[in-house]
Tab-separated table of C-alpha atoms and ligand atoms in Angstrom:
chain	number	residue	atom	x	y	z
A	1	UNK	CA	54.767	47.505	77.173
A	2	UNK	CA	56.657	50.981	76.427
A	3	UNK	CA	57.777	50.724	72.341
A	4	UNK	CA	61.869	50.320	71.546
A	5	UNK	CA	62.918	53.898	70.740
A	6	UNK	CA	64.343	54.278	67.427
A	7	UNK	CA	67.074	56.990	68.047
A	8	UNK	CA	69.158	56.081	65.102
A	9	UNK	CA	68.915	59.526	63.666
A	10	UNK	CA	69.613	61.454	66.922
A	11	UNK	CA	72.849	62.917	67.103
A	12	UNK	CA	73.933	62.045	70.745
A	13	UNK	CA	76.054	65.175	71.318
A	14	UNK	CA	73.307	67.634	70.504
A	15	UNK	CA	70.481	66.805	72.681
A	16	UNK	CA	68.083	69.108	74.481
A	17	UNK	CA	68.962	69.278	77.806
A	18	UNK	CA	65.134	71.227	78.626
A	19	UNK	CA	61.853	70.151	76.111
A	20	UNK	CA	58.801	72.160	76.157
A	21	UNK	CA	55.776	71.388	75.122
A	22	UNK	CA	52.551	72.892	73.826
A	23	UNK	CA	49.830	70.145	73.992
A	24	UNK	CA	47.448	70.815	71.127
A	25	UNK	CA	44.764	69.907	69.172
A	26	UNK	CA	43.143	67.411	71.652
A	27	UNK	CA	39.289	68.953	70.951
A	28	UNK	CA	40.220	69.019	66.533
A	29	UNK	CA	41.212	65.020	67.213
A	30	UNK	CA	37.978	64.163	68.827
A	31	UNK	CA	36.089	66.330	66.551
A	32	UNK	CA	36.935	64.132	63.695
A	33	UNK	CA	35.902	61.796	65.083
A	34	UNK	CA	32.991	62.817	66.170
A	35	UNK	CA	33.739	62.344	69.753
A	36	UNK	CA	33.159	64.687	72.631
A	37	UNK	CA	36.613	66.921	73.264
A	38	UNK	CA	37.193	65.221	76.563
A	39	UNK	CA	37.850	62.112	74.768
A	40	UNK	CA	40.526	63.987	73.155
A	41	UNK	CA	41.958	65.043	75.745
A	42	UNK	CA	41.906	61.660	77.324
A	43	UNK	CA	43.546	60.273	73.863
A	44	UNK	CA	45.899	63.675	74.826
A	45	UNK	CA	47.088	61.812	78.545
A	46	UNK	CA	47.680	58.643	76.253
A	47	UNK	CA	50.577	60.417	73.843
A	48	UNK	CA	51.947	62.227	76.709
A	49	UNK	CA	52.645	59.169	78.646
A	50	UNK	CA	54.333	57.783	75.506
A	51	UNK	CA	56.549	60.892	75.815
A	52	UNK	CA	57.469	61.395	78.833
A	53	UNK	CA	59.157	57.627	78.909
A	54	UNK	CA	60.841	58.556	75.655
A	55	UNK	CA	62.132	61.956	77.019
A	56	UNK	CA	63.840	59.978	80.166
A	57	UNK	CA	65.085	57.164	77.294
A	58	UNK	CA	66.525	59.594	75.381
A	59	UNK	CA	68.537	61.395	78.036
A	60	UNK	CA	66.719	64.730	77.850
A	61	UNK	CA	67.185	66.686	81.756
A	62	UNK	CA	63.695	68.869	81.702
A	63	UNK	CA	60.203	68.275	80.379
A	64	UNK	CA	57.978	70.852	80.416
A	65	UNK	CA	54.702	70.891	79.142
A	66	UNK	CA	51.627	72.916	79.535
A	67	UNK	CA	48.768	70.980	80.650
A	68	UNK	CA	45.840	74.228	81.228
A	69	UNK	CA	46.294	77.543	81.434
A	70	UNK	CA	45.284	80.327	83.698
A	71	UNK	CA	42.797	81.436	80.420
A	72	UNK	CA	41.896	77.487	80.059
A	73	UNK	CA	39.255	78.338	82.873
A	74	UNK	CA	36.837	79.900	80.451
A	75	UNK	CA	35.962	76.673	79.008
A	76	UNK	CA	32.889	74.600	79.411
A	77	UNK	CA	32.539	73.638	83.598
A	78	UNK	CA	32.247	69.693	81.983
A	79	UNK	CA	35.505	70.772	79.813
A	80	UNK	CA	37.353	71.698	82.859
A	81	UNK	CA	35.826	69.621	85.110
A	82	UNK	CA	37.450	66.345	83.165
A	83	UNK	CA	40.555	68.003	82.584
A	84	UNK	CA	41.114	68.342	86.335
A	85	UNK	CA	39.752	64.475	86.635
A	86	UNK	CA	42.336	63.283	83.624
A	87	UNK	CA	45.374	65.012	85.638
A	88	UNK	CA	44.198	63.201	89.156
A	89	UNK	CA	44.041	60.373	87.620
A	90	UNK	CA	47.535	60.805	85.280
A	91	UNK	CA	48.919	61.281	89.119
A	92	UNK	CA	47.438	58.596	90.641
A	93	UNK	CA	48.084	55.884	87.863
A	94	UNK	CA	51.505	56.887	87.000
A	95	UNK	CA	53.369	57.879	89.922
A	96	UNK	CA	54.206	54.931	91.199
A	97	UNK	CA	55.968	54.617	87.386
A	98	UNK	CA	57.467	57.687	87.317
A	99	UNK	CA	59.143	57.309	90.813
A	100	UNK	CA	60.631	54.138	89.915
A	101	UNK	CA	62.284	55.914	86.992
A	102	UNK	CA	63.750	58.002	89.353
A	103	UNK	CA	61.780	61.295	87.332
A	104	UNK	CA	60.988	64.089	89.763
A	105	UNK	CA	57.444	66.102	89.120
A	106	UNK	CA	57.028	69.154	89.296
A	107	UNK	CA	54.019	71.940	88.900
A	108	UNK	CA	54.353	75.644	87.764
A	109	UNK	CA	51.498	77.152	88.472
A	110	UNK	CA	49.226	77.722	91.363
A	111	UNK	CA	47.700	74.403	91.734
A	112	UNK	CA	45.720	75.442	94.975
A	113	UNK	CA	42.877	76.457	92.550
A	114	UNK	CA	42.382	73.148	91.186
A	115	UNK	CA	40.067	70.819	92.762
A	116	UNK	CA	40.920	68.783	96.210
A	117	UNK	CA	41.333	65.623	94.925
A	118	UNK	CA	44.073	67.051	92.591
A	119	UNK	CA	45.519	69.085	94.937
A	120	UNK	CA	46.223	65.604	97.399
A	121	UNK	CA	47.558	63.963	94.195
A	122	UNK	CA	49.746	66.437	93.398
A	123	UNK	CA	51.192	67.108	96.737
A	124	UNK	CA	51.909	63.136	97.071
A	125	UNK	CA	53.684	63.243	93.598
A	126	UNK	CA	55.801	65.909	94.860
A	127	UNK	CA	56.457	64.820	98.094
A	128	UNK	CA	57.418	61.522	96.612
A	129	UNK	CA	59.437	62.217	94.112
A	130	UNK	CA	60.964	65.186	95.439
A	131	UNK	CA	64.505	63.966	95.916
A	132	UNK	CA	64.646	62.010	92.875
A	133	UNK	CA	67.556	62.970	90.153
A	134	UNK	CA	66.095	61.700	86.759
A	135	UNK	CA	64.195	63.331	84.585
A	136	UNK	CA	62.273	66.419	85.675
A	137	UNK	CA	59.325	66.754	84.565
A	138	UNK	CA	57.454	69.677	84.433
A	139	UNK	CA	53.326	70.253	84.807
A	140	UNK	CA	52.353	73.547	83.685
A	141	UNK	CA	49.134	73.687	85.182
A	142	UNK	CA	46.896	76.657	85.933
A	143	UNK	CA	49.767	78.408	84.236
A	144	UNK	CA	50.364	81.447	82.884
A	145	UNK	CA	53.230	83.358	81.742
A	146	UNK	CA	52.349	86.877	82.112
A	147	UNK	CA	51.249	86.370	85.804
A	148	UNK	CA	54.537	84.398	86.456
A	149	UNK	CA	56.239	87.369	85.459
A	150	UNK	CA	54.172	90.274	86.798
A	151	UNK	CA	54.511	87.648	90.002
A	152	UNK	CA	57.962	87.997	90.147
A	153	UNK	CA	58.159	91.746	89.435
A	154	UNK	CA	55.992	92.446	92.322
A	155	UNK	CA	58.387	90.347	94.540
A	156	UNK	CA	60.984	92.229	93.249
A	157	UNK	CA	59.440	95.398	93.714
A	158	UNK	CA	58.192	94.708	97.403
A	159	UNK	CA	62.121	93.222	97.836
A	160	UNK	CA	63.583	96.641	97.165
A	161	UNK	CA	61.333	98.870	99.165
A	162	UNK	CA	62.488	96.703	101.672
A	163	UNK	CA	66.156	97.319	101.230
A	164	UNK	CA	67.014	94.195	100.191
A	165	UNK	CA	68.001	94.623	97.039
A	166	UNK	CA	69.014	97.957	95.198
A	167	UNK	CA	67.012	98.438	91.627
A	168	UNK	CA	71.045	98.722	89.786
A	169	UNK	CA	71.895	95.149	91.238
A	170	UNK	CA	68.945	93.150	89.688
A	171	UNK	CA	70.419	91.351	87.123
A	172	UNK	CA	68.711	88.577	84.550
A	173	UNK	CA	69.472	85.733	86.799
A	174	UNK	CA	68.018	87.184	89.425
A	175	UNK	CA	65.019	87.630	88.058
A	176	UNK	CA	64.898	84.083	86.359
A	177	UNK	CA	65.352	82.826	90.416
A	178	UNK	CA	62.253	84.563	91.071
A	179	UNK	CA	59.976	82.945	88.381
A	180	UNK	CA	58.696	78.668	88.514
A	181	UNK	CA	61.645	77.690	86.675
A	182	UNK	CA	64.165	78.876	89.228
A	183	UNK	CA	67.494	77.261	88.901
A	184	UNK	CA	66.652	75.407	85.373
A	185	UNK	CA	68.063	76.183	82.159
A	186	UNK	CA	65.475	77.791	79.576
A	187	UNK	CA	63.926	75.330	77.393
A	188	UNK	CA	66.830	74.677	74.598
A	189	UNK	CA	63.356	73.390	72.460
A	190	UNK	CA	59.526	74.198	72.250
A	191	UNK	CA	57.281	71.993	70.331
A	192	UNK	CA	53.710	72.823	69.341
A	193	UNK	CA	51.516	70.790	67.990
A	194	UNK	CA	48.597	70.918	65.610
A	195	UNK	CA	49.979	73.280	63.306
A	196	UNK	CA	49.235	76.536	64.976
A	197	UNK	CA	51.672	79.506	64.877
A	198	UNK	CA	51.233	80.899	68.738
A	199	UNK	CA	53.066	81.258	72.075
A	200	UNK	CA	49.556	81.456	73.682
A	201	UNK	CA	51.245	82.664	77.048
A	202	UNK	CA	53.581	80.237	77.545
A	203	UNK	CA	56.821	80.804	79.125
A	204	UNK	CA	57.760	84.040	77.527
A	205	UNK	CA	60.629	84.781	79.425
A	206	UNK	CA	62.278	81.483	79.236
A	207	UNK	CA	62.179	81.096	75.514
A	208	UNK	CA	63.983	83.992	74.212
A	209	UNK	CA	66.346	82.262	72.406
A	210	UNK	CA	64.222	78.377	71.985
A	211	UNK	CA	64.274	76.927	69.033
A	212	UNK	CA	60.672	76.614	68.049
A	213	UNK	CA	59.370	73.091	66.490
A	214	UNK	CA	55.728	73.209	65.231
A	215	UNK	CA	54.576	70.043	64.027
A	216	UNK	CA	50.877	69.539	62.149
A	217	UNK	CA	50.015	66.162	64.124
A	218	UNK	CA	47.221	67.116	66.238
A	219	UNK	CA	48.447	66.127	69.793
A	220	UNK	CA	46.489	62.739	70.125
A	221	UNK	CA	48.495	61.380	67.533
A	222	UNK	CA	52.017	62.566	68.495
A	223	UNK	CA	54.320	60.129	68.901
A	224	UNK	CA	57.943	59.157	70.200
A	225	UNK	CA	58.559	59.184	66.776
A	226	UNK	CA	57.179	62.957	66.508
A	227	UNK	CA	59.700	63.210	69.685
A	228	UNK	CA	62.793	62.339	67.673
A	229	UNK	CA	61.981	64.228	64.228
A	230	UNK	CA	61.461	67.253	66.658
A	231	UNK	CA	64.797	67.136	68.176
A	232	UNK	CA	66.327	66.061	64.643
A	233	UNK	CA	65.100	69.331	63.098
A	234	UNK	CA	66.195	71.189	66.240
A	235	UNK	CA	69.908	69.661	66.032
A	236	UNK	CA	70.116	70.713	62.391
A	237	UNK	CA	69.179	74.600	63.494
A	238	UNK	CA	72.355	76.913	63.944
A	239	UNK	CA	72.130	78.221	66.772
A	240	UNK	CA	73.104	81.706	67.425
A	241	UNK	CA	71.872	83.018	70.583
A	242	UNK	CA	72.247	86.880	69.193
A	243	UNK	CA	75.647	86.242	67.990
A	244	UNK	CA	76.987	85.250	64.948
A	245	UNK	CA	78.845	81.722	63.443
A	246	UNK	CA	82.115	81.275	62.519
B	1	FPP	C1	44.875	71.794	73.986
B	1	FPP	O1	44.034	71.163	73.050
B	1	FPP	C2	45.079	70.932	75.130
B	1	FPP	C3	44.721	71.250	76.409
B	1	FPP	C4	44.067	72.522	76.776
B	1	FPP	C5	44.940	70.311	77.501
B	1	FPP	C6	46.139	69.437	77.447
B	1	FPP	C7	45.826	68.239	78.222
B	1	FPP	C8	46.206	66.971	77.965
B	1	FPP	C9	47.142	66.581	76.911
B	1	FPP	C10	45.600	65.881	78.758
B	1	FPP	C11	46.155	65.440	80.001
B	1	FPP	C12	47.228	66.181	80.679
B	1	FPP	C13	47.753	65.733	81.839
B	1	FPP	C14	48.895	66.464	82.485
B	1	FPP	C15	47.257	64.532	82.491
B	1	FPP	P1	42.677	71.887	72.633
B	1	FPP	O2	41.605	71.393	73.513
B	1	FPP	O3	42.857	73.385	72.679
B	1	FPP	O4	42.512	71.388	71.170
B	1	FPP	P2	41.833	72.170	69.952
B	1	FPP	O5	42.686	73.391	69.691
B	1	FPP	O6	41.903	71.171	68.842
B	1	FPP	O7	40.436	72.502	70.351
């Protein structure tokens, strides 16, 4: 049974509308406890379950989080190998959930690289839930931010050789249409966890004016409460956007 959301502190008029998240510390959880990684990263599935039900509770539009990166490939074949089992089975397990709370997935990234059991699961979650009008939520998988944009300059490019476009008319928004996030606002708040100070490739584009959250609980332990204090801290940030407050 999902825990009652305390939201007491939350000021309703200031939410998010778009989360992101930066998954981390998964392998420093297991390691002490002198576990294997994978069983962080299993512990990992656990907490983001946890918050994605408290993201649709609480009203937020978009969660994004970044579940392996284009660079993630360099780890261990076992490492990798159990990361691609954890998200088949995430799919499998909790779309039937999801699609009841009317949440619609979504994957940025090019999941035709991950393995063909995944792939299946992850076309039926978007097929099924492709018309909902919850929650999004967001699956940053086999994702990475410099290719999304060097992506979508060479699309660009090949769009103006042929005449489509002149260079003078490309504007921002057209080249936000041309990256995963088309149509969605950037993320209004990115939250890393486990203490670390980095970006580590993660939408680098859409974040130019996020408010950046990191918290020290390593990833495993995150909670909805973790959720809340986030956004607290984020509604108590002025935000200026480049500008300045009267
Ligand atoms: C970073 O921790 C985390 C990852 C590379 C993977 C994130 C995956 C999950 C939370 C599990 C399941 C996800 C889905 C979508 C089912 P790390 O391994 O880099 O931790 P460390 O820095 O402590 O070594």
């Amino acid at each position: 049974m999902a825990r009652k959301l305390n939201t007491s502190s939350l000021n309703k008029d200031r939410m998010p509308r778009h989360v992101a998240i930066i998954m981390d510390g998964n392998g420093r959880w297991a390691k002490k406890r002198f576990m294997p990684r994978t069983m962080g990263h299993r512990a990992g599935m656990a907490s983001l379950k946890k918050v994605v039900r408290a993201c649709d509770d609480m009203g937020i539009a978009i969660l994004t989080v970044f579940a392996f990166s284009t660079e993630n490939w360099k780890r261990p074949r076992d490492e990798v190998s159990y990361l691609m089992q954890l998200l088949t089975e995430f799919m499998r397990k909790e779309l039937d959930e999801l699609h009841q709370n009317n949440v619609r997935i979504q994957v940025l990234g090019d999941y035709n690289a991950t393995p063909p059991e995944c792939r299946i699961e992850i076309k039926r979650a978007l097929e099924m839930t492709r018309d909902n009008t919850g929650l999004i939520f967001n699956i940053a998988l086999n994702y990475g931010s410099r290719k999304e944009i060097l992506d979508a300059a060479k699309t660009l490019a090949a769009k103006v050789t042929a005449g489509e476009i002149k260079v003078e008319e490309v504007t921002e928004e057209i080249f936000s249409g041309l990256l995963y996030t088309k149509g969605m606002p950037d993320p209004d708040l990115l939250i890393r966890s486990s203490g670390e100070m980095r970006i580590s490739n993660f939408m680098l584009w859409q974040i130019a004016y996020t408010e950046i959250v990191v918290t020290d609980t390593l990833w495993p332990d995150f909670t909805e409460d973790d959720l809340v204090q986030a956004v607290v801290e984020y509604q108590h940030r002025d935000r200026k956007f480049g500008g300045l407050n009267k």
